[in-house]
Short mmCIF file of C-alpha atoms in Angstrom, two decimals:
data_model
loop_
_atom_site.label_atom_id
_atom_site.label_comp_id
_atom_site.label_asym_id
_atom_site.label_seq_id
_atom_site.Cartn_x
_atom_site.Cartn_y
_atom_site.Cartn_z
CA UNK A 1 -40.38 3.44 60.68
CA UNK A 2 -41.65 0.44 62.42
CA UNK A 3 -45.89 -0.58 62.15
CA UNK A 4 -46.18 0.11 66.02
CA UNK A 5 -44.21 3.58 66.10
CA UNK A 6 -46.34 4.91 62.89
CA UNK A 7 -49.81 3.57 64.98
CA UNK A 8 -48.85 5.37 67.96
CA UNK A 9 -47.96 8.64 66.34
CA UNK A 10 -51.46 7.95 64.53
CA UNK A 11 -53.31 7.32 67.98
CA UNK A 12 -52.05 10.48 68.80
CA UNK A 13 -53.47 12.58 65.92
CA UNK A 14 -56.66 10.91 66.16
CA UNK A 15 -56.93 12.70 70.08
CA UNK A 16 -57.96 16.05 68.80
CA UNK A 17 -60.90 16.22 65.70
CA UNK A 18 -59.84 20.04 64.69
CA UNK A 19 -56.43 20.90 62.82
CA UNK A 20 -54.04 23.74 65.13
CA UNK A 21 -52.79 25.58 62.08
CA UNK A 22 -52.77 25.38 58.03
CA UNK A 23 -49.37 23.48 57.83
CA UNK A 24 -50.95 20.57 60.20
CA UNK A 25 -53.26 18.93 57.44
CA UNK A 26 -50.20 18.31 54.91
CA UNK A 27 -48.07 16.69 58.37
CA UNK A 28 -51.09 14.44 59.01
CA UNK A 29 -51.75 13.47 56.02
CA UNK A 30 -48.33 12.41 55.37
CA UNK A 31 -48.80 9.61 58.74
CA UNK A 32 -51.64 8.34 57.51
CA UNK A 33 -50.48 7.62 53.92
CA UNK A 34 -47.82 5.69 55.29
CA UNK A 35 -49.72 4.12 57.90
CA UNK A 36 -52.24 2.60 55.10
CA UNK A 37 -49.33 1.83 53.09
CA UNK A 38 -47.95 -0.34 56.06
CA UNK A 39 -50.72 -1.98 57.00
CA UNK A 40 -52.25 -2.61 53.50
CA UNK A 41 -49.07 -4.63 52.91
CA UNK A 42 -49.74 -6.65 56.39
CA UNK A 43 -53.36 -7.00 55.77
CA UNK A 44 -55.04 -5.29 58.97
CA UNK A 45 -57.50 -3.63 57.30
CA UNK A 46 -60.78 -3.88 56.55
CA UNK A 47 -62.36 -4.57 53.34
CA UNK A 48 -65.58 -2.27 54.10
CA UNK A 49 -64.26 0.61 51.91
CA UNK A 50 -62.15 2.34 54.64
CA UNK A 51 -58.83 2.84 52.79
CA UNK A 52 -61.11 4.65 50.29
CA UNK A 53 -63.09 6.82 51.71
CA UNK A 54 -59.43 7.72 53.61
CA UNK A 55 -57.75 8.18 50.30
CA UNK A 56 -60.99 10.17 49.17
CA UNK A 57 -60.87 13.02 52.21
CA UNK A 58 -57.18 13.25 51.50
CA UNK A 59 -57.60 14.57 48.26
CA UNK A 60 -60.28 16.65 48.67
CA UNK A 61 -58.35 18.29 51.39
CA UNK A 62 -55.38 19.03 48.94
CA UNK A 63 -57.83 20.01 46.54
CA UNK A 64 -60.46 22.38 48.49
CA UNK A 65 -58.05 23.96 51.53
CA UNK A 66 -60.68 25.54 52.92
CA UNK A 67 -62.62 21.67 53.36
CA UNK A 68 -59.71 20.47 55.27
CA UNK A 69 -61.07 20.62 58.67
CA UNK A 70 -63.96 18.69 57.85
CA UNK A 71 -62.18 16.18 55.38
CA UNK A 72 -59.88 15.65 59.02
CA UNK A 73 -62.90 14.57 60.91
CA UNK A 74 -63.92 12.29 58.33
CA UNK A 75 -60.87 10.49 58.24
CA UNK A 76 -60.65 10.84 62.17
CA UNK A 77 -64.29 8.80 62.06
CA UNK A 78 -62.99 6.19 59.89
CA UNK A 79 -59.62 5.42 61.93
CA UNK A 80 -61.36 5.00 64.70
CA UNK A 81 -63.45 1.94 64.18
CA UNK A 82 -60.36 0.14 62.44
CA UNK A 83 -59.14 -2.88 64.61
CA UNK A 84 -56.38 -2.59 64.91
CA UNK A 85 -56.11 0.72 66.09
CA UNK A 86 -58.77 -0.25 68.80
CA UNK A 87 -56.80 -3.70 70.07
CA UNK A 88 -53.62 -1.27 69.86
CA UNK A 89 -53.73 -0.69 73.70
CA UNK A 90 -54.98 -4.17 74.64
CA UNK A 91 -52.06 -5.70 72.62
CA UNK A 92 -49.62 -4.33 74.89
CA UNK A 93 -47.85 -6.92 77.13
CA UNK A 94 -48.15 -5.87 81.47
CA UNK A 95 -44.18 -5.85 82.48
CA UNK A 96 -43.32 -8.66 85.29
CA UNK A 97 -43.66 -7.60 88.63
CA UNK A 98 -40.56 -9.40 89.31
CA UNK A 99 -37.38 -9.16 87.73
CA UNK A 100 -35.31 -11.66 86.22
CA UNK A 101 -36.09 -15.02 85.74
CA UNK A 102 -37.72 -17.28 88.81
CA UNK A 103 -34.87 -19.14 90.05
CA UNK A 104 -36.14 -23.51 90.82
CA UNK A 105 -37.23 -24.01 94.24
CA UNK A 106 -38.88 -20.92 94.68
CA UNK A 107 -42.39 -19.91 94.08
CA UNK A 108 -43.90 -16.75 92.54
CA UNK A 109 -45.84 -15.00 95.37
CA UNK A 110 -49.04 -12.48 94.21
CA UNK A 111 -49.92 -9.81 96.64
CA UNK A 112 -53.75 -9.22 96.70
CA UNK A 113 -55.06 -5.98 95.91
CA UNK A 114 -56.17 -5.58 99.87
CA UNK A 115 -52.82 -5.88 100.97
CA UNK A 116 -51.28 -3.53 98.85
CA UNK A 117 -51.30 -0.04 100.78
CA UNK A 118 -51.32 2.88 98.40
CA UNK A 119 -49.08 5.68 98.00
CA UNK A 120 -49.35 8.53 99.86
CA UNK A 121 -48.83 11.87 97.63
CA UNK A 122 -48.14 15.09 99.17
CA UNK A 123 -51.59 17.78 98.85
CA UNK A 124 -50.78 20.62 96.92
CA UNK A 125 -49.35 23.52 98.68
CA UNK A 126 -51.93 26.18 98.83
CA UNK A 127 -50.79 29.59 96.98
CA UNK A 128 -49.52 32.81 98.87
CA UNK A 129 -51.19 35.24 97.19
CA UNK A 130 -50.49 38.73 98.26
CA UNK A 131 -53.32 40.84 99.42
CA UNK A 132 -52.12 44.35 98.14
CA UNK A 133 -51.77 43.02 94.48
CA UNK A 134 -55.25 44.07 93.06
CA UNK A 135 -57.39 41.37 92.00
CA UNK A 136 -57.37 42.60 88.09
CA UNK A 137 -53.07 41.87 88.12
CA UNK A 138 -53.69 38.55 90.35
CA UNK A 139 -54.32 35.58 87.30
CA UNK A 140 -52.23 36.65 84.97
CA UNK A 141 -48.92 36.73 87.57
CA UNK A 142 -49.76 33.89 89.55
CA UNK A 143 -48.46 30.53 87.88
CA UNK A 144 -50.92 27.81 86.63
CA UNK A 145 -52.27 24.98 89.31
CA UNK A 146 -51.48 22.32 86.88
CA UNK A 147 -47.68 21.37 87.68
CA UNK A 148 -45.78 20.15 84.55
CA UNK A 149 -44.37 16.90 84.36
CA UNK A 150 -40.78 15.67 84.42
CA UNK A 151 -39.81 13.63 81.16
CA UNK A 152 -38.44 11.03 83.58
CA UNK A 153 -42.56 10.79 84.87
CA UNK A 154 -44.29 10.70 81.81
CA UNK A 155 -45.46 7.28 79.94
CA UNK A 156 -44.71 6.09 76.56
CA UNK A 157 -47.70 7.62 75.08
CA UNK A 158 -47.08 11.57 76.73
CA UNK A 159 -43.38 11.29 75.83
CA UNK A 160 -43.85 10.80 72.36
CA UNK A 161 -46.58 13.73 72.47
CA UNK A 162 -44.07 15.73 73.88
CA UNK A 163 -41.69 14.90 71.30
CA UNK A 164 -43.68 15.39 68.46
CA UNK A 165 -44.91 19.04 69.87
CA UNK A 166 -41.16 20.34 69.73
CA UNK A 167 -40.41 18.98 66.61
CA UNK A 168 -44.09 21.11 65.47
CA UNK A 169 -42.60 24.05 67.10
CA UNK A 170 -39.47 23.96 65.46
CA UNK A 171 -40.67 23.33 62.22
CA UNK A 172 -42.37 26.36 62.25
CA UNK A 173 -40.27 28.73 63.58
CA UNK A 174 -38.05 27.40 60.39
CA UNK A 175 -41.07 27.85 58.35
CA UNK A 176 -41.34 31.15 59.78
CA UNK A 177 -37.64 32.28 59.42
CA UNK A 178 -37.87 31.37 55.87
CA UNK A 179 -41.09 33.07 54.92
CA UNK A 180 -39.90 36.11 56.63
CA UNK A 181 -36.19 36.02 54.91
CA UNK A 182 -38.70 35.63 51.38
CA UNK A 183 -40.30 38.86 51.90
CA UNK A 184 -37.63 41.38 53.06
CA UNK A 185 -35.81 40.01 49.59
CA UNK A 186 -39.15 40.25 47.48
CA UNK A 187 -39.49 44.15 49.12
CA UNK A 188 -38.42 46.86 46.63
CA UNK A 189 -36.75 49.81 48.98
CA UNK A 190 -35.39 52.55 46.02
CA UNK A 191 -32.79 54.53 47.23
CA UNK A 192 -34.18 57.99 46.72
CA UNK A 193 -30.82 59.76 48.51
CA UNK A 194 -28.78 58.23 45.21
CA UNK A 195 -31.32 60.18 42.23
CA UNK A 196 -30.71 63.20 44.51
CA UNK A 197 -26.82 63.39 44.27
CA UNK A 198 -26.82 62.17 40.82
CA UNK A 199 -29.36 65.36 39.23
CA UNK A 200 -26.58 67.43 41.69
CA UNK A 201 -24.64 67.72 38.60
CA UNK A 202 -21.85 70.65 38.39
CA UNK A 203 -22.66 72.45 35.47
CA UNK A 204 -18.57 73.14 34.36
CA UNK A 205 -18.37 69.48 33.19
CA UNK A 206 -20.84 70.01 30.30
CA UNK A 207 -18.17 71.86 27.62
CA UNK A 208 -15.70 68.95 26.47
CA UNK A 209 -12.24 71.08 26.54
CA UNK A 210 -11.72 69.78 23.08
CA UNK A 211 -13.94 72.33 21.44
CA UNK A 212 -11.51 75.53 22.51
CA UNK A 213 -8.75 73.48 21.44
CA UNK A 214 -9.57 73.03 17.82
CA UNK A 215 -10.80 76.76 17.47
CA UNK A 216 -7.35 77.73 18.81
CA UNK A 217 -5.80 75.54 16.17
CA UNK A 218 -7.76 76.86 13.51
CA UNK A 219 -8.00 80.25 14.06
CA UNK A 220 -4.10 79.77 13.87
CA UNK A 221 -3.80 78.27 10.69
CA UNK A 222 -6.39 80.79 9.30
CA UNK A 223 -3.76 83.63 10.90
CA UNK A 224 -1.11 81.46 8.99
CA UNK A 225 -2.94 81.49 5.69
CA UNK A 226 -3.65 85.39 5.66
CA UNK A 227 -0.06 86.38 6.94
CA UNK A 228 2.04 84.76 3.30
CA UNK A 229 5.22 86.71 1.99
CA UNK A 230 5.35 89.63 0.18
CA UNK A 231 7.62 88.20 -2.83
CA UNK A 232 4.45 86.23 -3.87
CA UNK A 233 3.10 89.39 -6.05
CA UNK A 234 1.76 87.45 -8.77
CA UNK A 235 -0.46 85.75 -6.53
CA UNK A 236 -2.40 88.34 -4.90
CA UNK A 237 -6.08 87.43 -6.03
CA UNK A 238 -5.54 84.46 -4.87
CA UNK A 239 -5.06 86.31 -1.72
CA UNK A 240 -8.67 87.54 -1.80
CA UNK A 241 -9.65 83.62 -2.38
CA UNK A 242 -8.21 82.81 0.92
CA UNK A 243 -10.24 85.64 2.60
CA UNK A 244 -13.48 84.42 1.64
CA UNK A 245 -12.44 80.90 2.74
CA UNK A 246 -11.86 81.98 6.21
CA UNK A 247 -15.52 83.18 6.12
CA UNK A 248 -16.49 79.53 5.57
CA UNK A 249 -13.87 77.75 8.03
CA UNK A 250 -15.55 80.36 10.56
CA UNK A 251 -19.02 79.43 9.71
CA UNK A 252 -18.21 75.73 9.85
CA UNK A 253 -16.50 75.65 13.11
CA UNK A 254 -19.24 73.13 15.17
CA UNK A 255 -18.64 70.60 12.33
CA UNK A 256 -15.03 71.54 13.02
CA UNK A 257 -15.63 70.60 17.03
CA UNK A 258 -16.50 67.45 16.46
CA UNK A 259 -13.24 65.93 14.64
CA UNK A 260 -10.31 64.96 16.63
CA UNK A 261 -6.73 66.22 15.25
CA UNK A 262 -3.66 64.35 16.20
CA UNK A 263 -0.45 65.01 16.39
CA UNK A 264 0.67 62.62 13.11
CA UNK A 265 -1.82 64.87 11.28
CA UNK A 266 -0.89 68.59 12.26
CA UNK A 267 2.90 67.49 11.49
CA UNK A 268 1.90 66.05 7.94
CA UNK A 269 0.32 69.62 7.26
CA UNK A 270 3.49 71.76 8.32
CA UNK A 271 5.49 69.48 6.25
CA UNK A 272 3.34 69.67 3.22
CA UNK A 273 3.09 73.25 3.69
CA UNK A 274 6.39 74.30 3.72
CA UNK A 275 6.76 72.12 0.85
CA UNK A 276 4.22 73.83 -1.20
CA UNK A 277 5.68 77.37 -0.08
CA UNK A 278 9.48 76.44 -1.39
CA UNK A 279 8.04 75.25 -4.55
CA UNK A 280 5.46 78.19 -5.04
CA UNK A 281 8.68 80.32 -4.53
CA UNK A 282 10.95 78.56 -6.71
CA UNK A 283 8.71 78.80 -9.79
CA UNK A 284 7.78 82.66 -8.70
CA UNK A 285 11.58 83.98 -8.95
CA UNK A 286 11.88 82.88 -12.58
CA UNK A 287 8.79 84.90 -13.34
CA UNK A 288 9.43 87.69 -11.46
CA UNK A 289 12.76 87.94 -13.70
CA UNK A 290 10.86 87.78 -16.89
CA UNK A 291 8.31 90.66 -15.47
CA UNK A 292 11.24 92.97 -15.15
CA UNK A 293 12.92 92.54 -18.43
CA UNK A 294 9.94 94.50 -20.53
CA UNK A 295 10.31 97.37 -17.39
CA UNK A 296 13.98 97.45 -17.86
CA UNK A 297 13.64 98.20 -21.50
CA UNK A 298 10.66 100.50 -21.82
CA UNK A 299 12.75 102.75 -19.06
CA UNK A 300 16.00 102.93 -21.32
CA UNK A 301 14.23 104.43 -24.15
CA UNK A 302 17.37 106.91 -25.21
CA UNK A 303 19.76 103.92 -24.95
CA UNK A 304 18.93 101.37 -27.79
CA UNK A 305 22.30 100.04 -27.75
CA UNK A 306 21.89 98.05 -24.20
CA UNK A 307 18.50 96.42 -25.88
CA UNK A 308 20.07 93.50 -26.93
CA UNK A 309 22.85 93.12 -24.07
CA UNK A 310 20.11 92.94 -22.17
CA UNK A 311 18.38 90.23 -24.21
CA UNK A 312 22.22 88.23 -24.00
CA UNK A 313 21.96 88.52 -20.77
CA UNK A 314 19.09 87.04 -20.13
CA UNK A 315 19.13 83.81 -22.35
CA UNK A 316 20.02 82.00 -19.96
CA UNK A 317 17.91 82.21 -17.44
CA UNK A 318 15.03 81.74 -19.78
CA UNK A 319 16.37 78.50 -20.93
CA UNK A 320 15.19 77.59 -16.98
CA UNK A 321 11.34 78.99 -17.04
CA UNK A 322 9.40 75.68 -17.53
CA UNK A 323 7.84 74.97 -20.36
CA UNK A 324 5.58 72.19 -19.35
CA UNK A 325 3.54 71.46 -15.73
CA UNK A 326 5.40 68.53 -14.98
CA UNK A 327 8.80 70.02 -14.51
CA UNK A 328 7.08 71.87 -11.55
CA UNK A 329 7.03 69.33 -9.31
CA UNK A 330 9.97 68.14 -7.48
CA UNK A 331 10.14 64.65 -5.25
CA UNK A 332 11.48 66.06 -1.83
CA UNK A 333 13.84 62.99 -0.35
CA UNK A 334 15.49 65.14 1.93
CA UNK A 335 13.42 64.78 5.01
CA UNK A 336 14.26 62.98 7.62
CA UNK A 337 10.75 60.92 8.25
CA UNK A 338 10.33 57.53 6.30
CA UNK A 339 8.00 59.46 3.67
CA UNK A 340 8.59 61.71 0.50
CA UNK A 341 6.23 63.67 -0.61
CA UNK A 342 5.62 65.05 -4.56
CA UNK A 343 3.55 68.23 -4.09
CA UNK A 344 0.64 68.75 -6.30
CA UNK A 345 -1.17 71.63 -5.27
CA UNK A 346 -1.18 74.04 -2.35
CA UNK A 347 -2.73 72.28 0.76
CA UNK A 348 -3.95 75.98 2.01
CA UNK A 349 -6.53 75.89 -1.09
CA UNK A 350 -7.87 72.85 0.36
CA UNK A 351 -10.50 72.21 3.68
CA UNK A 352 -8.02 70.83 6.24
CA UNK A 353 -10.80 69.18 8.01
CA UNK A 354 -11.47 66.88 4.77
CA UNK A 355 -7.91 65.83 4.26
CA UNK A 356 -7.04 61.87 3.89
CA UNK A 357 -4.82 59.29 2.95
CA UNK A 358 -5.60 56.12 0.69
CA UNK A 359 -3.50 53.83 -1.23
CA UNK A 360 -3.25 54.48 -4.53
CA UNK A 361 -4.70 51.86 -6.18
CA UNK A 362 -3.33 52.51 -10.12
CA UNK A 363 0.04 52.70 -8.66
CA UNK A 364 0.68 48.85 -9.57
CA UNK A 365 2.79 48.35 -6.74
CA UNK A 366 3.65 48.73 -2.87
CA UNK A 367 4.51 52.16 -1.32
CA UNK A 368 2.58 55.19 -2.97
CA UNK A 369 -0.23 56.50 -1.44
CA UNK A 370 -2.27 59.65 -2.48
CA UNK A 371 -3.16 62.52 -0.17
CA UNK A 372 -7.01 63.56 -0.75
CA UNK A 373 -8.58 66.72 0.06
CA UNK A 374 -11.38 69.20 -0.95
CA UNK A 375 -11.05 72.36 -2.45
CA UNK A 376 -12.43 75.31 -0.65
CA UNK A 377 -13.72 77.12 -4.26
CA UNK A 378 -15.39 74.18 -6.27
CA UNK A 379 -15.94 71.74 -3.53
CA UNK A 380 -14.13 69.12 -5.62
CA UNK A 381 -12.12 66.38 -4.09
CA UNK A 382 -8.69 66.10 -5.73
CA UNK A 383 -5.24 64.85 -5.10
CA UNK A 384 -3.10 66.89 -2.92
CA UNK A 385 0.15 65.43 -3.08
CA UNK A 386 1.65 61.59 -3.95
CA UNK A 387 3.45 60.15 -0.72
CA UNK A 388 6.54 57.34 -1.07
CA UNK A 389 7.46 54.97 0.81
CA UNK A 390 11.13 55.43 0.89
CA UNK A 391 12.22 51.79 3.21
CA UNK A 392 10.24 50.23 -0.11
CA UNK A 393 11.41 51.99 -2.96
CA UNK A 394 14.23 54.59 -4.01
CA UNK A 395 14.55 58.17 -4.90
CA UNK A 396 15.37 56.93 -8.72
CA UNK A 397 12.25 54.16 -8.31
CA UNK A 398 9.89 56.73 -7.29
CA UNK A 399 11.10 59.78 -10.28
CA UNK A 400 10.69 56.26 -12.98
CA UNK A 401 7.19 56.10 -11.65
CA UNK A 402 6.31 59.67 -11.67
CA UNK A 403 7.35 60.18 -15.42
CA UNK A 404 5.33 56.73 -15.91
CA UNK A 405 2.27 57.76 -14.39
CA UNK A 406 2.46 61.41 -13.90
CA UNK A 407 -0.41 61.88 -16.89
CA UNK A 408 -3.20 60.84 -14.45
CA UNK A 409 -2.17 63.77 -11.90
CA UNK A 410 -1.47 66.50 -14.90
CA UNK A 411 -4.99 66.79 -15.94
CA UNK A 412 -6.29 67.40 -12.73
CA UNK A 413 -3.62 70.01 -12.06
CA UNK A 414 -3.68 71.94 -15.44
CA UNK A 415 -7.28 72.40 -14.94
CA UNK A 416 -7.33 73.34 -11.75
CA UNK A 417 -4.36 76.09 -12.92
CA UNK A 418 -6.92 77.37 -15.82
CA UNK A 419 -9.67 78.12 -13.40
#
């Protein structure tokens, strides 16, 4: 901005002493920094301490806002007496009162104040004001006497007051708009209606349905468990065993709740115990054969002849009873699933609810893993039954391993037979 332009907008803010509004000060002060800035550089300043004491108002405005007002009239009381400001009028060059340029031959003619007639302005018209209106409504409907210039009217000086009022007014209507946009997002407006709904809870959702499932399941295998054949006769205590360890499944039910059975699991256990059952009823027949030879003779007590027929006949199944635990247990390849399973105890002596698998680590190789489990009458965890892998090794792999390795699973076994 040019030095003239800045000195008129200057000459305008030195017209009023008092500041309009709290956003005026940091406008004004703005003009005036750049107007010392300007004419610092030119040299039309004084050197009596002016630009000073200027500077020194300024920043005791920004410091103290509530000294502005009288920091403004200082600084108004200082630009007045400069110079240049003063001469600003005076330096202004009176337009020609004829245009163009004076052609030769002809002579400029001045008219004399005397014969210059002056113009003749219309009087104001006088107001119709209505008699009925009372005299209470009258001021504040009837329009002001002062008539508002046109733009095309006004001088330099009132048209660049005019312009810098509507650039005031819409700088702070922005001002406002953006104030006003700051607080509606700074207010904190809860939605109550949303807590409401949300404690509005139905009550049914509460029970997870997976709680009667895995009673149903259990009280099932428990049925399963109690309901075993009748050609099992030589087990009948342990019978009474499995009676007293539906009492604790029953009692342990919300520790039950909280596992999750799938459906890889629940097919493992059918398999494992209808494995257990054909064994179990394998190894019973033989004995049941050898209970009813002693019978068999004590009835025939008049008929000692048949004694040792009797004993012929029965050579050879006896040759069959094992003699040691590990002809017991039988690798069953037959399934058709990718594993075979070597059953070492019954799985319905065992929690069902702590049942595993892990790899058997003293195996030495790849595909055998052991089947873990807790006991339901010591509370000891123990092997259940070996697993094979049979897409990694054979029927004849996996009965070399077992008579390799079958010591560490005998000991275990026998003992648990003994109690």
């Amino acid at each position: 901005m040019s030095a003239s332009a800045l000195t008129q907008q200057l000459i305008l803010l030195l017209q009023s002493d008092s500041l309009p509004n709290a956003t005026a000060w940091q406008k004004r002060v703005k003009i005036v920094q750049e107007w010392l800035q300007v004419n610092a550089a030119a040299g039309n300043l004084p050197d009596d301490g002016m630009e000073d004491t200027v500077l020194r108002q300024m920043q005791r405005g920004d410091m103290y806002p509530s000294a502005q007002a009288r920091c403004w009239r200082h600084i108004v009381g200082e630009l007045r007496e400069v110079p240049c400001v003063l001469n600003f009028e005076g330096d202004e060059q009176e337009p020609s009162p004829s245009r163009g340029k004076i052609r030769a031959g002809k002579d400029l003619v001045v008219l004399s104040d005397a014969c210059v007639t002056p113009l003749e302005l219309d009087p104001p018209s006088p107001l119709a004001v209505d008699p009925d209106i009372p005299l209470s409504q009258r001021s504040g409907s009837q329009p002001p006497l002062s008539t508002q210039k046109t733009f095309s009217s006004m001088s330099m000086m009132e048209r660049q007051a005019e312009w810098l009022r509507k650039k005031a007014e819409k700088v702070e209507a922005e001002e406002r708009r953006q104030r006003e946009e700051k607080e509606k997002e700074l207010t904190f407006k809860p939605n109550l209606m949303r807590r409401q709904t949300y404690t509005e809870r139905p009550p049914e959702t509460v029970k997870p349905p997976s709680v009667t499932k895995q009673n149903s399941f259990n009280d099932k295998l428990m049925r399963a468990a109690d309901t075993r054949p009748s050609s099992r006769s030589v087990e009948k205590p342990k019978a009474a065993k499995a009676k007293a360890s539906v009492k604790k499944k029953k009692a342990a039910r919300p520790i039950d709740a909280k596992l999750e059975v799938t459906s890889d699991l629940l097919n493992n256990m059918k398999s494992e115990l209808k494995a257990s059952k054909a064994m179990k009823l394998e190894t019973s027949a033989p004995d049941e054969a050898d209970g009813d030879e002693p019978d068999d003779g004590g009835g025939d007590e008049d008929e000692p002849c048949d004694e040792p027929k009797d004993g012929d006949e029965d050579e050879p199944p006896a040759t069959k009873v094992p003699t040691s635990p590990e002809l017991e247990y039988k690798i069953d390849f037959s399934g058709a699933e990718n594993k075979a399973r070597l059953v070492l105890q019954d799985a319905s002596l065992f929690e069902l609810n702590s049942m595993y698998r892990k790899t058997d680590k003293g195996a030495r190789r790849e595909g055998i893993a052991l089947q873990m489990g807790r006991r339901e009458d010591n509370h000891e965890e123990q092997v259940v039954a070996v697993i094979f892998d049979k897409e990694k090794m054979s029927e004849a792999e996996a009965q070399r391993w077992w008579n390799e390795h079958k010591c560490r699973f005998l000991e275990t076994a026998g003992n648990n037979g003994t109690t």
